[in-house]
């Protein structure tokens, strides 16, 4: 098992750089979107392999963010070490619902609920069965 993957969530450690901040020295709100995208990408890489390989194999399978709700609780600053925690919270036919948190130590800085759709040729398709199994921890509802 990947050392950044816990029983309940994938964890991605990151350092905050100058480029991530605004004039005040706090992390710019849009930077959190990039951090969380990296967390989702690494979760999928851990569970299903490199997404670029799926494209190269001609399957045309892509994942697109359909909906995201964010709650900004506390700011991060330049040079902070943060962690993006990502876990699946619900699986539907063609979508996965992910819960994400950006943390500094035990402090939750940002929470996000994200709906990611599985798409091929511009149309939603059922999540691949292998990925569905990998994303389904005990007790998770899957439709």
PDB file of C-alpha atoms in Angstrom:
ATOM      1  CA  UNK A   1       0.000   0.000   0.000  1.00  0.00           C
ATOM      2  CA  UNK A   2       1.188   3.522  -0.747  1.00  0.00           C
ATOM      3  CA  UNK A   3       2.417   5.175   2.468  1.00  0.00           C
ATOM      4  CA  UNK A   4       0.289   8.254   1.789  1.00  0.00           C
ATOM      5  CA  UNK A   5      -2.895   6.186   1.677  1.00  0.00           C
ATOM      6  CA  UNK A   6      -4.572   5.614   5.004  1.00  0.00           C
ATOM      7  CA  UNK A   7      -7.516   3.380   5.740  1.00  0.00           C
ATOM      8  CA  UNK A   8      -9.944   6.228   5.220  1.00  0.00           C
ATOM      9  CA  UNK A   9      -8.225   8.830   3.024  1.00  0.00           C
ATOM     10  CA  UNK A  10      -5.395   9.413   0.599  1.00  0.00           C
ATOM     11  CA  UNK A  11      -2.975  12.026   1.934  1.00  0.00           C
ATOM     12  CA  UNK A  12      -0.825  14.275  -0.233  1.00  0.00           C
ATOM     13  CA  UNK A  13       1.736  16.460   1.559  1.00  0.00           C
ATOM     14  CA  UNK A  14       2.566  19.797  -0.074  1.00  0.00           C
ATOM     15  CA  UNK A  15       4.579  22.886   0.770  1.00  0.00           C
ATOM     16  CA  UNK A  16       3.044  26.311   0.155  1.00  0.00           C
ATOM     17  CA  UNK A  17       5.216  28.399  -2.162  1.00  0.00           C
ATOM     18  CA  UNK A  18       5.278  32.117  -2.858  1.00  0.00           C
ATOM     19  CA  UNK A  19       3.435  31.521  -6.155  1.00  0.00           C
ATOM     20  CA  UNK A  20       0.511  30.032  -4.176  1.00  0.00           C
ATOM     21  CA  UNK A  21      -0.066  33.200  -2.167  1.00  0.00           C
ATOM     22  CA  UNK A  22      -1.615  36.609  -2.739  1.00  0.00           C
ATOM     23  CA  UNK A  23      -0.249  40.011  -1.741  1.00  0.00           C
ATOM     24  CA  UNK A  24      -1.106  39.350   1.921  1.00  0.00           C
ATOM     25  CA  UNK A  25       1.055  36.223   2.143  1.00  0.00           C
ATOM     26  CA  UNK A  26      -1.975  33.956   2.553  1.00  0.00           C
ATOM     27  CA  UNK A  27      -2.756  31.179   0.092  1.00  0.00           C
ATOM     28  CA  UNK A  28      -4.860  32.574  -2.749  1.00  0.00           C
ATOM     29  CA  UNK A  29      -8.278  30.884  -2.803  1.00  0.00           C
ATOM     30  CA  UNK A  30      -7.832  29.428  -6.318  1.00  0.00           C
ATOM     31  CA  UNK A  31      -4.576  27.752  -5.254  1.00  0.00           C
ATOM     32  CA  UNK A  32      -6.608  25.414  -3.056  1.00  0.00           C
ATOM     33  CA  UNK A  33      -8.349  24.166  -6.219  1.00  0.00           C
ATOM     34  CA  UNK A  34      -4.962  23.164  -7.661  1.00  0.00           C
ATOM     35  CA  UNK A  35      -3.951  21.481  -4.412  1.00  0.00           C
ATOM     36  CA  UNK A  36      -7.193  19.475  -4.353  1.00  0.00           C
ATOM     37  CA  UNK A  37      -6.870  18.558  -8.043  1.00  0.00           C
ATOM     38  CA  UNK A  38      -3.449  17.099  -7.265  1.00  0.00           C
ATOM     39  CA  UNK A  39      -4.982  15.168  -4.358  1.00  0.00           C
ATOM     40  CA  UNK A  40      -7.699  13.691  -6.594  1.00  0.00           C
ATOM     41  CA  UNK A  41      -5.166  12.854  -9.299  1.00  0.00           C
ATOM     42  CA  UNK A  42      -2.875  11.077  -6.839  1.00  0.00           C
ATOM     43  CA  UNK A  43      -5.804   9.159  -5.343  1.00  0.00           C
ATOM     44  CA  UNK A  44      -6.751   7.911  -8.822  1.00  0.00           C
ATOM     45  CA  UNK A  45      -3.105   7.159  -9.674  1.00  0.00           C
ATOM     46  CA  UNK A  46      -2.795   5.084  -6.504  1.00  0.00           C
ATOM     47  CA  UNK A  47      -6.010   3.164  -7.180  1.00  0.00           C
ATOM     48  CA  UNK A  48      -6.160   2.916 -10.968  1.00  0.00           C
ATOM     49  CA  UNK A  49      -2.783   3.884 -12.377  1.00  0.00           C
ATOM     50  CA  UNK A  50      -1.688   6.809 -14.491  1.00  0.00           C
ATOM     51  CA  UNK A  51      -4.594   8.635 -16.143  1.00  0.00           C
ATOM     52  CA  UNK A  52      -2.424   9.485 -19.161  1.00  0.00           C
ATOM     53  CA  UNK A  53      -2.099   5.741 -19.807  1.00  0.00           C
ATOM     54  CA  UNK A  54      -5.904   5.465 -19.994  1.00  0.00           C
ATOM     55  CA  UNK A  55      -5.885   8.181 -22.659  1.00  0.00           C
ATOM     56  CA  UNK A  56      -2.959   6.637 -24.523  1.00  0.00           C
ATOM     57  CA  UNK A  57      -4.673   3.249 -24.621  1.00  0.00           C
ATOM     58  CA  UNK A  58      -7.459   4.847 -26.609  1.00  0.00           C
ATOM     59  CA  UNK A  59     -10.211   4.318 -24.074  1.00  0.00           C
ATOM     60  CA  UNK A  60     -11.011   8.028 -24.140  1.00  0.00           C
ATOM     61  CA  UNK A  61     -12.035   7.869 -20.498  1.00  0.00           C
ATOM     62  CA  UNK A  62     -11.760  11.177 -18.640  1.00  0.00           C
ATOM     63  CA  UNK A  63     -12.827  12.487 -15.253  1.00  0.00           C
ATOM     64  CA  UNK A  64     -14.406  15.925 -15.038  1.00  0.00           C
ATOM     65  CA  UNK A  65     -15.448  17.959 -12.034  1.00  0.00           C
ATOM     66  CA  UNK A  66     -19.209  18.400 -12.229  1.00  0.00           C
ATOM     67  CA  UNK A  67     -19.783  20.146  -8.912  1.00  0.00           C
ATOM     68  CA  UNK A  68     -17.686  21.460  -6.048  1.00  0.00           C
ATOM     69  CA  UNK A  69     -18.699  23.024  -2.748  1.00  0.00           C
ATOM     70  CA  UNK A  70     -15.949  24.705  -0.735  1.00  0.00           C
ATOM     71  CA  UNK A  71     -15.748  25.925   2.828  1.00  0.00           C
ATOM     72  CA  UNK A  72     -12.712  28.119   3.588  1.00  0.00           C
ATOM     73  CA  UNK A  73     -12.115  27.894   7.340  1.00  0.00           C
ATOM     74  CA  UNK A  74      -8.568  29.128   8.011  1.00  0.00           C
ATOM     75  CA  UNK A  75      -5.747  30.459   5.839  1.00  0.00           C
ATOM     76  CA  UNK A  76      -2.459  28.784   5.010  1.00  0.00           C
ATOM     77  CA  UNK A  77       0.681  30.867   4.577  1.00  0.00           C
ATOM     78  CA  UNK A  78       3.842  30.723   2.556  1.00  0.00           C
ATOM     79  CA  UNK A  79       6.199  27.913   3.666  1.00  0.00           C
ATOM     80  CA  UNK A  80       3.461  26.014   5.530  1.00  0.00           C
ATOM     81  CA  UNK A  81       3.412  22.245   5.144  1.00  0.00           C
ATOM     82  CA  UNK A  82      -0.122  21.195   4.316  1.00  0.00           C
ATOM     83  CA  UNK A  83      -1.795  17.901   3.478  1.00  0.00           C
ATOM     84  CA  UNK A  84      -4.651  17.248   1.095  1.00  0.00           C
ATOM     85  CA  UNK A  85      -6.882  14.426   2.369  1.00  0.00           C
ATOM     86  CA  UNK A  86      -9.122  12.813  -0.257  1.00  0.00           C
ATOM     87  CA  UNK A  87     -11.632  10.018   0.250  1.00  0.00           C
ATOM     88  CA  UNK A  88     -14.648   8.714  -1.590  1.00  0.00           C
ATOM     89  CA  UNK A  89     -17.933   9.421   0.137  1.00  0.00           C
ATOM     90  CA  UNK A  90     -20.473   8.068  -2.368  1.00  0.00           C
ATOM     91  CA  UNK A  91     -20.395   6.291  -5.702  1.00  0.00           C
ATOM     92  CA  UNK A  92     -23.127   6.604  -8.300  1.00  0.00           C
ATOM     93  CA  UNK A  93     -23.407   5.064 -11.736  1.00  0.00           C
ATOM     94  CA  UNK A  94     -21.253   7.570 -13.600  1.00  0.00           C
ATOM     95  CA  UNK A  95     -19.942   9.703 -10.753  1.00  0.00           C
ATOM     96  CA  UNK A  96     -17.898   9.611  -7.613  1.00  0.00           C
ATOM     97  CA  UNK A  97     -18.464  11.949  -4.712  1.00  0.00           C
ATOM     98  CA  UNK A  98     -15.244  12.845  -2.937  1.00  0.00           C
ATOM     99  CA  UNK A  99     -14.674  14.546   0.386  1.00  0.00           C
ATOM    100  CA  UNK A 100     -11.496  16.589   0.547  1.00  0.00           C
ATOM    101  CA  UNK A 101      -9.778  18.547   3.275  1.00  0.00           C
ATOM    102  CA  UNK A 102      -6.683  20.698   3.200  1.00  0.00           C
ATOM    103  CA  UNK A 103      -5.029  20.479   6.599  1.00  0.00           C
ATOM    104  CA  UNK A 104      -2.084  21.989   8.417  1.00  0.00           C
ATOM    105  CA  UNK A 105      -1.310  19.412  11.055  1.00  0.00           C
ATOM    106  CA  UNK A 106      -4.600  18.702  12.820  1.00  0.00           C
ATOM    107  CA  UNK A 107      -6.203  21.977  11.670  1.00  0.00           C
ATOM    108  CA  UNK A 108      -8.700  21.768   8.824  1.00  0.00           C
ATOM    109  CA  UNK A 109      -8.160  24.806   6.594  1.00  0.00           C
ATOM    110  CA  UNK A 110     -10.520  24.049   3.692  1.00  0.00           C
ATOM    111  CA  UNK A 111     -13.257  21.452   3.171  1.00  0.00           C
ATOM    112  CA  UNK A 112     -14.636  20.470  -0.207  1.00  0.00           C
ATOM    113  CA  UNK A 113     -17.339  18.152  -1.472  1.00  0.00           C
ATOM    114  CA  UNK A 114     -16.601  17.252  -5.075  1.00  0.00           C
ATOM    115  CA  UNK A 115     -18.651  15.385  -7.660  1.00  0.00           C
ATOM    116  CA  UNK A 116     -16.503  13.929 -10.431  1.00  0.00           C
ATOM    117  CA  UNK A 117     -18.145  12.442 -13.527  1.00  0.00           C
ATOM    118  CA  UNK A 118     -16.697   9.676 -15.664  1.00  0.00           C
ATOM    119  CA  UNK A 119     -16.966  10.719 -19.332  1.00  0.00           C
ATOM    120  CA  UNK A 120     -16.172   9.246 -22.735  1.00  0.00           C
ATOM    121  CA  UNK A 121     -16.751  11.140 -25.988  1.00  0.00           C
ATOM    122  CA  UNK A 122     -18.592  13.886 -24.109  1.00  0.00           C
ATOM    123  CA  UNK A 123     -21.104  11.494 -22.505  1.00  0.00           C
ATOM    124  CA  UNK A 124     -21.295  10.228 -18.950  1.00  0.00           C
ATOM    125  CA  UNK A 125     -20.482   6.533 -18.612  1.00  0.00           C
ATOM    126  CA  UNK A 126     -20.526   4.103 -15.705  1.00  0.00           C
ATOM    127  CA  UNK A 127     -17.417   4.127 -13.514  1.00  0.00           C
ATOM    128  CA  UNK A 128     -15.125   1.232 -14.475  1.00  0.00           C
ATOM    129  CA  UNK A 129     -15.762  -1.727 -12.175  1.00  0.00           C
ATOM    130  CA  UNK A 130     -12.140  -1.978 -11.006  1.00  0.00           C
ATOM    131  CA  UNK A 131     -12.096   1.666  -9.959  1.00  0.00           C
ATOM    132  CA  UNK A 132     -15.510   1.299  -8.326  1.00  0.00           C
ATOM    133  CA  UNK A 133     -14.208  -1.616  -6.228  1.00  0.00           C
ATOM    134  CA  UNK A 134     -11.031   0.292  -5.289  1.00  0.00           C
ATOM    135  CA  UNK A 135     -13.048   3.350  -4.215  1.00  0.00           C
ATOM    136  CA  UNK A 136     -15.544   1.371  -2.125  1.00  0.00           C
ATOM    137  CA  UNK A 137     -14.328   1.052   1.460  1.00  0.00           C
ATOM    138  CA  UNK A 138     -16.458  -0.874   3.929  1.00  0.00           C
ATOM    139  CA  UNK A 139     -19.743   0.890   4.529  1.00  0.00           C
ATOM    140  CA  UNK A 140     -19.600   3.192   1.499  1.00  0.00           C
ATOM    141  CA  UNK A 141     -22.830   3.402  -0.461  1.00  0.00           C
ATOM    142  CA  UNK A 142     -22.483   2.514  -4.130  1.00  0.00           C
ATOM    143  CA  UNK A 143     -25.240   2.757  -6.737  1.00  0.00           C
TER     144      UNK A 143
END
